[in-house]
PDB file of C-alpha atoms in Angstrom:
ATOM      1  CA  MET A   1      39.299  28.540  19.669  1.00  0.00           C
ATOM      2  CA  SER A   2      36.697  30.781  21.722  1.00  0.00           C
ATOM      3  CA  SER A   3      37.773  33.716  19.707  1.00  0.00           C
ATOM      4  CA  GLN A   4      37.064  31.858  16.518  1.00  0.00           C
ATOM      5  CA  ASN A   5      33.503  30.723  17.579  1.00  0.00           C
ATOM      6  CA  GLY A   6      32.721  33.941  18.876  1.00  0.00           C
ATOM      7  CA  LYS A   7      33.746  35.444  15.428  1.00  0.00           C
ATOM      8  CA  ASN A   8      31.424  33.065  13.581  1.00  0.00           C
ATOM      9  CA  ASN A   9      28.519  33.701  16.238  1.00  0.00           C
ATOM     10  CA  ASP A  10      29.030  37.512  15.129  1.00  0.00           C
ATOM     11  CA  LEU A  11      28.839  36.587  11.448  1.00  0.00           C
ATOM     12  CA  GLU A  12      25.577  34.450  11.969  1.00  0.00           C
ATOM     13  CA  ASN A  13      24.181  37.375  13.715  1.00  0.00           C
ATOM     14  CA  ALA A  14      24.991  39.739  10.845  1.00  0.00           C
ATOM     15  CA  ILE A  15      23.421  37.224   8.579  1.00  0.00           C
ATOM     16  CA  ASN A  16      20.283  36.805  10.408  1.00  0.00           C
ATOM     17  CA  ARG A  17      20.149  40.535  10.709  1.00  0.00           C
ATOM     18  CA  LEU A  18      20.741  40.999   6.663  1.00  0.00           C
ATOM     19  CA  LYS A  19      17.683  38.677   6.549  1.00  0.00           C
ATOM     20  CA  ARG A  20      15.645  40.535   8.731  1.00  0.00           C
ATOM     21  CA  GLY A  21      16.502  44.006   6.883  1.00  0.00           C
ATOM     22  CA  LEU A  22      16.143  42.622   3.359  1.00  0.00           C
ATOM     23  CA  ILE A  23      12.851  41.196   4.146  1.00  0.00           C
ATOM     24  CA  SER A  24      11.595  44.026   6.196  1.00  0.00           C
ATOM     25  CA  LYS A  25      13.337  46.727   3.511  1.00  0.00           C
ATOM     26  CA  HIS A  26      14.747  48.359   6.700  1.00  0.00           C
ATOM     27  CA  TYR A  27      17.953  49.959   5.222  1.00  0.00           C
ATOM     28  CA  PRO A  28      19.430  50.812   8.682  1.00  0.00           C
ATOM     29  CA  THR A  29      19.162  47.077   9.534  1.00  0.00           C
ATOM     30  CA  GLN A  30      20.669  46.196   6.094  1.00  0.00           C
ATOM     31  CA  ALA A  31      23.441  48.983   6.609  1.00  0.00           C
ATOM     32  CA  VAL A  32      24.571  47.470  10.016  1.00  0.00           C
ATOM     33  CA  ALA A  33      24.711  43.799   8.473  1.00  0.00           C
ATOM     34  CA  TYR A  34      26.567  44.895   5.663  1.00  0.00           C
ATOM     35  CA  LYS A  35      29.050  46.558   7.588  1.00  0.00           C
ATOM     36  CA  ALA A  36      29.705  43.568   9.890  1.00  0.00           C
ATOM     37  CA  LEU A  37      30.246  41.389   6.413  1.00  0.00           C
ATOM     38  CA  TYR A  38      32.438  43.556   4.713  1.00  0.00           C
ATOM     39  CA  LYS A  39      34.605  43.965   7.847  1.00  0.00           C
ATOM     40  CA  ASN A  40      35.273  40.301   7.947  1.00  0.00           C
ATOM     41  CA  ARG A  41      35.496  39.914   4.246  1.00  0.00           C
ATOM     42  CA  ASP A  42      37.154  36.331   3.831  1.00  0.00           C
ATOM     43  CA  LYS A  43      35.487  34.937   6.568  1.00  0.00           C
ATOM     44  CA  SER A  44      31.947  36.087   5.391  1.00  0.00           C
ATOM     45  CA  ILE A  45      32.248  34.182   2.052  1.00  0.00           C
ATOM     46  CA  PRO A  46      31.329  30.696   3.394  1.00  0.00           C
ATOM     47  CA  PHE A  47      28.348  32.043   5.205  1.00  0.00           C
ATOM     48  CA  LEU A  48      27.020  33.953   2.170  1.00  0.00           C
ATOM     49  CA  LEU A  49      27.614  30.753  -0.173  1.00  0.00           C
ATOM     50  CA  ARG A  50      25.826  28.767   2.366  1.00  0.00           C
ATOM     51  CA  GLU A  51      22.954  30.927   2.398  1.00  0.00           C
ATOM     52  CA  LEU A  52      23.081  31.033  -1.547  1.00  0.00           C
ATOM     53  CA  LYS A  53      22.892  27.454  -1.650  1.00  0.00           C
ATOM     54  CA  LEU A  54      20.015  27.034   0.876  1.00  0.00           C
ATOM     55  CA  LEU A  55      17.875  29.029  -1.636  1.00  0.00           C
ATOM     56  CA  ASP A  56      15.499  27.318  -4.372  1.00  0.00           C
ATOM     57  CA  LEU A  57      16.294  29.729  -7.242  1.00  0.00           C
ATOM     58  CA  LYS A  58      13.712  27.772  -9.506  1.00  0.00           C
ATOM     59  CA  LYS A  59      10.872  28.993  -7.316  1.00  0.00           C
ATOM     60  CA  TYR A  60       9.285  32.315  -7.501  1.00  0.00           C
ATOM     61  CA  ASN A  61       8.798  33.534  -4.191  1.00  0.00           C
ATOM     62  CA  SER A  62       9.208  37.174  -3.021  1.00  0.00           C
ATOM     63  CA  VAL A  63      11.329  36.385   0.043  1.00  0.00           C
ATOM     64  CA  ASN A  64      13.253  34.051  -1.829  1.00  0.00           C
ATOM     65  CA  THR A  65      14.119  36.535  -4.842  1.00  0.00           C
ATOM     66  CA  ILE A  66      15.238  39.430  -2.225  1.00  0.00           C
ATOM     67  CA  LEU A  67      17.369  36.925  -0.223  1.00  0.00           C
ATOM     68  CA  ALA A  68      19.163  35.527  -3.417  1.00  0.00           C
ATOM     69  CA  ALA A  69      19.977  39.276  -4.825  1.00  0.00           C
ATOM     70  CA  GLY A  70      20.800  40.610  -1.341  1.00  0.00           C
ATOM     71  CA  PHE A  71      23.389  37.604  -0.557  1.00  0.00           C
ATOM     72  CA  LEU A  72      24.873  37.596  -4.294  1.00  0.00           C
ATOM     73  CA  THR A  73      25.364  41.532  -4.096  1.00  0.00           C
ATOM     74  CA  ILE A  74      27.477  41.151  -1.044  1.00  0.00           C
ATOM     75  CA  LEU A  75      29.311  38.106  -2.414  1.00  0.00           C
ATOM     76  CA  HIS A  76      30.072  40.139  -5.814  1.00  0.00           C
ATOM     77  CA  ASP A  77      31.477  42.991  -3.754  1.00  0.00           C
ATOM     78  CA  LEU A  78      33.574  40.926  -1.822  1.00  0.00           C
ATOM     79  CA  ASP A  79      34.920  38.560  -4.736  1.00  0.00           C
ATOM     80  CA  GLU A  80      33.683  39.102  -8.220  1.00  0.00           C
ATOM     81  CA  LYS A  81      35.259  35.796  -9.474  1.00  0.00           C
ATOM     82  CA  LEU A  82      33.585  33.407  -6.891  1.00  0.00           C
ATOM     83  CA  SER A  83      30.274  35.265  -7.565  1.00  0.00           C
ATOM     84  CA  GLU A  84      30.435  34.392 -11.130  1.00  0.00           C
ATOM     85  CA  GLN A  85      31.266  31.033 -10.687  1.00  0.00           C
ATOM     86  CA  PHE A  86      28.352  30.317  -8.212  1.00  0.00           C
ATOM     87  CA  VAL A  87      25.861  32.008 -10.898  1.00  0.00           C
ATOM     88  CA  LYS A  88      27.429  29.722 -13.659  1.00  0.00           C
ATOM     89  CA  LYS A  89      26.771  26.576 -11.542  1.00  0.00           C
ATOM     90  CA  SER A  90      23.530  27.660 -10.291  1.00  0.00           C
ATOM     91  CA  ILE A  91      21.719  29.201 -13.300  1.00  0.00           C
ATOM     92  CA  THR A  92      19.627  26.528 -15.214  1.00  0.00           C
ATOM     93  CA  PRO A  93      16.447  26.815 -17.809  1.00  0.00           C
ATOM     94  CA  LYS A  94      14.534  26.457 -14.773  1.00  0.00           C
ATOM     95  CA  THR A  95      15.780  29.442 -12.768  1.00  0.00           C
ATOM     96  CA  ASP A  96      13.070  31.919 -11.765  1.00  0.00           C
ATOM     97  CA  PRO A  97      13.414  34.837 -14.766  1.00  0.00           C
ATOM     98  CA  VAL A  98      13.270  37.531 -12.154  1.00  0.00           C
ATOM     99  CA  ILE A  99      16.254  35.925 -10.151  1.00  0.00           C
ATOM    100  CA  LYS A 100      18.137  35.530 -13.366  1.00  0.00           C
ATOM    101  CA  ARG A 101      17.655  39.056 -14.405  1.00  0.00           C
ATOM    102  CA  SER A 102      18.795  40.290 -10.947  1.00  0.00           C
ATOM    103  CA  PHE A 103      21.955  38.063 -10.837  1.00  0.00           C
ATOM    104  CA  ASP A 104      22.931  39.112 -14.536  1.00  0.00           C
ATOM    105  CA  SER A 105      22.667  42.761 -13.430  1.00  0.00           C
ATOM    106  CA  ILE A 106      24.657  42.038 -10.267  1.00  0.00           C
ATOM    107  CA  LEU A 107      27.491  40.326 -12.287  1.00  0.00           C
ATOM    108  CA  ARG A 108      27.421  42.994 -15.011  1.00  0.00           C
ATOM    109  CA  PHE A 109      29.305  45.391 -12.716  1.00  0.00           C
ATOM    110  CA  LYS A 110      33.121  44.804 -12.702  1.00  0.00           C
ATOM    111  CA  ARG A 111      34.622  47.696 -10.818  1.00  0.00           C
ATOM    112  CA  ALA A 112      37.469  47.857 -13.453  1.00  0.00           C
ATOM    113  CA  ASN A 113      34.835  48.605 -16.260  1.00  0.00           C
ATOM    114  CA  PHE A 114      33.097  51.656 -14.424  1.00  0.00           C
ATOM    115  CA  THR A 115      33.826  54.995 -13.232  1.00  0.00           C
ATOM    116  CA  GLU A 116      32.156  55.545  -9.913  1.00  0.00           C
ATOM    117  CA  THR A 117      30.533  58.681  -8.291  1.00  0.00           C
ATOM    118  CA  GLU A 118      28.480  58.682  -5.319  1.00  0.00           C
ATOM    119  CA  HIS A 119      25.500  61.058  -5.051  1.00  0.00           C
ATOM    120  CA  ARG A 120      23.497  61.132  -1.780  1.00  0.00           C
ATOM    121  CA  GLY A 121      23.798  57.461  -1.152  1.00  0.00           C
ATOM    122  CA  VAL A 122      23.536  56.522  -4.662  1.00  0.00           C
ATOM    123  CA  LEU A 123      26.384  55.134  -6.517  1.00  0.00           C
ATOM    124  CA  ILE A 124      26.437  56.036 -10.244  1.00  0.00           C
ATOM    125  CA  LEU A 125      28.393  53.742 -12.244  1.00  0.00           C
ATOM    126  CA  GLU A 126      29.316  54.698 -15.823  1.00  0.00           C
ATOM    127  CA  ASP A 127      30.523  52.292 -18.266  1.00  0.00           C
ATOM    128  CA  LYS A 128      34.045  53.393 -19.525  1.00  0.00           C
ATOM    129  CA  THR A 129      33.320  52.629 -23.071  1.00  0.00           C
ATOM    130  CA  LEU A 130      30.757  55.405 -23.451  1.00  0.00           C
ATOM    131  CA  ASP A 131      31.814  58.544 -25.524  1.00  0.00           C
ATOM    132  CA  GLN A 132      32.868  60.716 -22.948  1.00  0.00           C
ATOM    133  CA  ARG A 133      31.168  63.596 -24.991  1.00  0.00           C
ATOM    134  CA  ASN A 134      28.039  62.319 -23.735  1.00  0.00           C
ATOM    135  CA  HIS A 135      28.868  63.570 -19.919  1.00  0.00           C
ATOM    136  CA  ALA A 136      26.420  60.880 -18.993  1.00  0.00           C
ATOM    137  CA  THR A 137      27.466  61.008 -15.266  1.00  0.00           C
ATOM    138  CA  ASP A 138      27.032  64.893 -15.381  1.00  0.00           C
ATOM    139  CA  PHE A 139      23.680  64.644 -16.973  1.00  0.00           C
ATOM    140  CA  VAL A 140      22.477  62.094 -14.531  1.00  0.00           C
ATOM    141  CA  LEU A 141      23.633  64.001 -11.273  1.00  0.00           C
ATOM    142  CA  LYS A 142      22.029  67.061 -12.627  1.00  0.00           C
ATOM    143  CA  TRP A 143      18.516  65.314 -13.253  1.00  0.00           C
ATOM    144  CA  LEU A 144      18.785  63.798  -9.860  1.00  0.00           C
ATOM    145  CA  GLU A 145      18.708  67.090  -8.310  1.00  0.00           C
ATOM    146  CA  PHE A 146      14.929  67.117  -9.228  1.00  0.00           C
ATOM    147  CA  ILE A 147      14.405  64.042  -6.902  1.00  0.00           C
ATOM    148  CA  PRO A 148      13.795  64.161  -3.197  1.00  0.00           C
ATOM    149  CA  ASP A 149      16.136  62.150  -0.901  1.00  0.00           C
ATOM    150  CA  GLU A 150      13.226  59.747   0.361  1.00  0.00           C
ATOM    151  CA  ASP A 151      12.347  58.924  -3.462  1.00  0.00           C
ATOM    152  CA  LEU A 152      15.902  57.613  -3.759  1.00  0.00           C
ATOM    153  CA  THR A 153      16.498  55.868  -0.654  1.00  0.00           C
ATOM    154  CA  GLY A 154      16.966  52.413  -0.995  1.00  0.00           C
ATOM    155  CA  ILE A 155      18.519  52.685  -4.504  1.00  0.00           C
ATOM    156  CA  PRO A 156      22.093  51.569  -4.256  1.00  0.00           C
ATOM    157  CA  ARG A 157      23.437  51.773  -7.686  1.00  0.00           C
ATOM    158  CA  ILE A 158      22.536  53.352 -11.006  1.00  0.00           C
ATOM    159  CA  TYR A 159      24.304  52.008 -14.074  1.00  0.00           C
ATOM    160  CA  ILE A 160      24.784  53.956 -17.079  1.00  0.00           C
ATOM    161  CA  ILE A 161      25.591  51.460 -20.014  1.00  0.00           C
ATOM    162  CA  PRO A 162      26.036  51.697 -23.654  1.00  0.00           C
ATOM    163  CA  ARG A 163      23.303  50.543 -26.065  1.00  0.00           C
ATOM    164  CA  LYS A 164      23.536  47.042 -27.434  1.00  0.00           C
ATOM    165  CA  PRO A 165      21.540  45.011 -30.048  1.00  0.00           C
ATOM    166  CA  GLN A 166      20.446  42.544 -27.608  1.00  0.00           C
ATOM    167  CA  TYR A 167      18.757  45.277 -25.205  1.00  0.00           C
ATOM    168  CA  ASP A 168      14.908  45.398 -25.530  1.00  0.00           C
ATOM    169  CA  PHE A 169      14.930  48.188 -22.938  1.00  0.00           C
ATOM    170  CA  ALA A 170      15.912  51.896 -22.723  1.00  0.00           C
ATOM    171  CA  GLY A 171      15.885  51.480 -18.919  1.00  0.00           C
ATOM    172  CA  GLN A 172      15.489  48.739 -16.296  1.00  0.00           C
ATOM    173  CA  TYR A 173      14.425  48.564 -12.630  1.00  0.00           C
ATOM    174  CA  LEU A 174      15.218  45.537 -10.654  1.00  0.00           C
ATOM    175  CA  PRO A 175      12.752  45.665  -7.896  1.00  0.00           C
ATOM    176  CA  TYR A 176      14.503  43.057  -5.364  1.00  0.00           C
ATOM    177  CA  ILE A 177      17.924  44.815  -5.402  1.00  0.00           C
ATOM    178  CA  GLY A 178      16.477  48.271  -6.199  1.00  0.00           C
ATOM    179  CA  VAL A 179      19.108  48.844  -9.105  1.00  0.00           C
ATOM    180  CA  ILE A 180      18.403  50.987 -11.965  1.00  0.00           C
ATOM    181  CA  ASN A 181      20.138  50.218 -15.459  1.00  0.00           C
ATOM    182  CA  LEU A 182      19.992  53.412 -17.762  1.00  0.00           C
ATOM    183  CA  VAL A 183      21.073  52.807 -21.600  1.00  0.00           C
ATOM    184  CA  TRP A 184      22.725  55.902 -22.895  1.00  0.00           C
ATOM    185  CA  PHE A 185      22.543  56.503 -26.651  1.00  0.00           C
ATOM    186  CA  GLU A 186      25.138  56.906 -29.061  1.00  0.00           C
ATOM    187  CA  TYR A 187      26.457  60.626 -29.664  1.00  0.00           C
ATOM    188  CA  ASP A 188      26.041  62.175 -32.832  1.00  0.00           C
ATOM    189  CA  GLU A 189      28.716  64.178 -34.159  1.00  0.00           C
ATOM    190  CA  GLN A 190      26.725  66.014 -36.947  1.00  0.00           C
ATOM    191  CA  ILE A 191      23.348  66.924 -35.065  1.00  0.00           C
ATOM    192  CA  ASN A 192      23.496  68.114 -31.869  1.00  0.00           C
ATOM    193  CA  PHE A 193      19.787  68.704 -31.827  1.00  0.00           C
ATOM    194  CA  LEU A 194      19.585  64.699 -31.711  1.00  0.00           C
ATOM    195  CA  ASN A 195      21.949  64.338 -28.762  1.00  0.00           C
ATOM    196  CA  ALA A 196      19.604  67.120 -26.818  1.00  0.00           C
ATOM    197  CA  MET A 197      16.516  64.942 -27.755  1.00  0.00           C
ATOM    198  CA  ASP A 198      18.116  61.708 -26.815  1.00  0.00           C
ATOM    199  CA  ARG A 199      19.118  63.235 -23.361  1.00  0.00           C
ATOM    200  CA  PHE A 200      15.624  64.314 -22.777  1.00  0.00           C
ATOM    201  CA  PHE A 201      14.205  60.940 -23.316  1.00  0.00           C
ATOM    202  CA  THR A 202      16.940  59.363 -21.470  1.00  0.00           C
ATOM    203  CA  GLN A 203      16.140  61.665 -18.400  1.00  0.00           C
ATOM    204  CA  LYS A 204      12.462  60.628 -18.972  1.00  0.00           C
ATOM    205  CA  THR A 205      13.462  56.921 -18.719  1.00  0.00           C
ATOM    206  CA  LEU A 206      15.631  57.506 -15.606  1.00  0.00           C
ATOM    207  CA  TYR A 207      12.667  59.221 -14.231  1.00  0.00           C
ATOM    208  CA  HIS A 208      10.205  56.333 -14.893  1.00  0.00           C
ATOM    209  CA  GLU A 209      12.503  53.699 -13.521  1.00  0.00           C
ATOM    210  CA  ILE A 210      12.751  55.958 -10.173  1.00  0.00           C
ATOM    211  CA  GLY A 211       9.058  55.681 -10.305  1.00  0.00           C
ATOM    212  CA  HIS A 212       8.826  52.175 -10.282  1.00  0.00           C
ATOM    213  CA  HIS A 213      11.066  52.087  -7.255  1.00  0.00           C
ATOM    214  CA  TYR A 214       8.953  54.913  -5.546  1.00  0.00           C
ATOM    215  CA  HIS A 215       5.755  52.884  -6.121  1.00  0.00           C
ATOM    216  CA  ARG A 216       7.308  49.782  -4.648  1.00  0.00           C
ATOM    217  CA  HIS A 217       6.627  48.122  -8.095  1.00  0.00           C
ATOM    218  CA  LYS A 218       7.469  44.288  -7.816  1.00  0.00           C
ATOM    219  CA  GLU A 219       7.185  43.243 -11.518  1.00  0.00           C
ATOM    220  CA  GLY A 220       9.721  45.190 -12.772  1.00  0.00           C
ATOM    221  CA  GLY A 221       7.889  46.831 -15.709  1.00  0.00           C
ATOM    222  CA  GLN A 222       5.496  43.872 -16.672  1.00  0.00           C
ATOM    223  CA  VAL A 223       2.252  45.318 -15.552  1.00  0.00           C
ATOM    224  CA  PRO A 224       0.592  47.957 -17.846  1.00  0.00           C
ATOM    225  CA  SER A 225      -1.090  49.540 -14.827  1.00  0.00           C
ATOM    226  CA  GLN A 226       2.331  49.971 -13.275  1.00  0.00           C
ATOM    227  CA  GLU A 227       3.870  51.551 -16.280  1.00  0.00           C
ATOM    228  CA  GLU A 228       1.240  53.969 -16.434  1.00  0.00           C
ATOM    229  CA  GLU A 229       1.953  54.872 -12.685  1.00  0.00           C
ATOM    230  CA  ALA A 230       5.594  55.214 -13.353  1.00  0.00           C
ATOM    231  CA  ASP A 231       4.931  57.519 -16.374  1.00  0.00           C
ATOM    232  CA  ARG A 232       3.003  59.725 -14.248  1.00  0.00           C
ATOM    233  CA  TYR A 233       5.789  59.825 -11.655  1.00  0.00           C
ATOM    234  CA  ALA A 234       8.219  60.705 -14.599  1.00  0.00           C
ATOM    235  CA  TYR A 235       6.101  63.348 -16.086  1.00  0.00           C
ATOM    236  CA  LYS A 236       5.429  64.967 -12.970  1.00  0.00           C
ATOM    237  CA  LYS A 237       9.420  65.221 -12.356  1.00  0.00           C
ATOM    238  CA  LEU A 238       9.925  66.567 -15.873  1.00  0.00           C
ATOM    239  CA  ARG A 239       7.426  69.175 -15.625  1.00  0.00           C
ATOM    240  CA  ILE A 240       9.665  70.578 -12.724  1.00  0.00           C
ATOM    241  CA  ALA A 241      13.010  69.745 -14.610  1.00  0.00           C
ATOM    242  CA  ARG A 242      11.958  70.546 -17.963  1.00  0.00           C
ATOM    243  CA  PRO A 243       8.758  72.949 -17.998  1.00  0.00           C
ATOM    244  CA  LYS A 244       8.997  74.426 -21.543  1.00  0.00           C
ATOM    245  CA  VAL A 245       9.534  71.203 -23.190  1.00  0.00           C
ATOM    246  CA  SER A 246       7.088  69.506 -21.134  1.00  0.00           C
ATOM    247  CA  ARG A 247       4.414  72.024 -22.034  1.00  0.00           C
ATOM    248  CA  PHE A 248       5.478  71.669 -25.685  1.00  0.00           C
ATOM    249  CA  LEU A 249       4.927  67.916 -25.655  1.00  0.00           C
ATOM    250  CA  ARG A 250       1.689  68.084 -23.759  1.00  0.00           C
ATOM    251  CA  MET A 251       0.582  70.661 -26.305  1.00  0.00           C
ATOM    252  CA  ILE A 252       1.509  68.216 -29.376  1.00  0.00           C
ATOM    253  CA  ALA A 253      -0.047  65.418 -27.345  1.00  0.00           C
ATOM    254  CA  LYS A 254      -3.338  67.327 -26.875  1.00  0.00           C
ATOM    255  CA  ILE A 255      -3.382  68.140 -30.798  1.00  0.00           C
ATOM    256  CA  PHE A 256      -2.891  64.463 -31.635  1.00  0.00           C
ATOM    257  CA  ARG A 257      -5.539  63.162 -29.341  1.00  0.00           C
ATOM    258  CA  ARG A 258      -7.907  65.891 -30.697  1.00  0.00           C
ATOM    259  CA  ASN A 259      -7.255  64.859 -34.398  1.00  0.00           C
ATOM    260  CA  LYS A 260      -7.411  60.937 -33.358  1.00  0.00           C
ATOM    261  CA  ASN A 261     -11.074  61.658 -31.700  1.00  0.00           C
ATOM    262  CA  HIS A 262     -12.126  63.800 -34.739  1.00  0.00           C
ATOM    263  CA  ALA A 263     -10.910  61.044 -37.225  1.00  0.00           C
ATOM    264  CA  ALA A 264     -12.938  58.399 -35.134  1.00  0.00           C
ATOM    265  CA  LYS A 265     -15.839  60.610 -35.277  1.00  0.00           C
ATOM    266  CA  GLN A 266     -15.647  60.899 -38.837  1.00  0.00           C
ATOM    267  CA  THR A 267     -15.443  57.092 -39.358  1.00  0.00           C
ATOM    268  CA  SER A 268     -18.352  56.407 -37.238  1.00  0.00           C
ATOM    269  CA  THR A 269     -20.528  58.894 -39.248  1.00  0.00           C
TER     270      THR A 269
END
């Protein structure tokens, strides 16, 4: 009995440590808690469910959202079916949309549907239905070489997913779990130039989403000033990764602005 109590105390301590790590965004503290919870997989599940049920999923609150995403992530890693059952019972029309987006992204991951590649602490997960001629993971790994380690800290996963009609985004950053969803284009058998152009804009999208993470944006792409800040981060990285293409696009943009200003002057006179 005392052994069981001791184990429960260890798990209570791990839960409390995880809360502190999530709220403070202190990743070493989170890592210690994760390790303890994963080590005691089956015994950890009731504690995680208890914490999730204590949260008010209808209320927008940064702490509330961080904890909900953190607890569900671990629960989903331990038992995918159980996490899906919890979300199905818990999500209602009144659920905070930020929490709902986080939960949707967490549940999207099913190990059987993805290939996994670890890179500097980030798990790159490619949907197995993507055309292998895209070499999507290889390109993402190449593009990440231009990103410093510290900019990637706190991003646990990057999902590479196929384009679908219901997606209204090319990329998505989920601030409270640090996950990035990167939509990949359809491979064109006839025109390789289009594949190259799509890769460029997909690379820009990846850097843009990392820019949201780097600047610690909390709204996940809903604020124009934050979008501009993420864009500046992306273009800065592209100037290093793709100097020739970046110079060409800046030149085109400069010509476009000049013509637009000239047309405005002509209209005003």
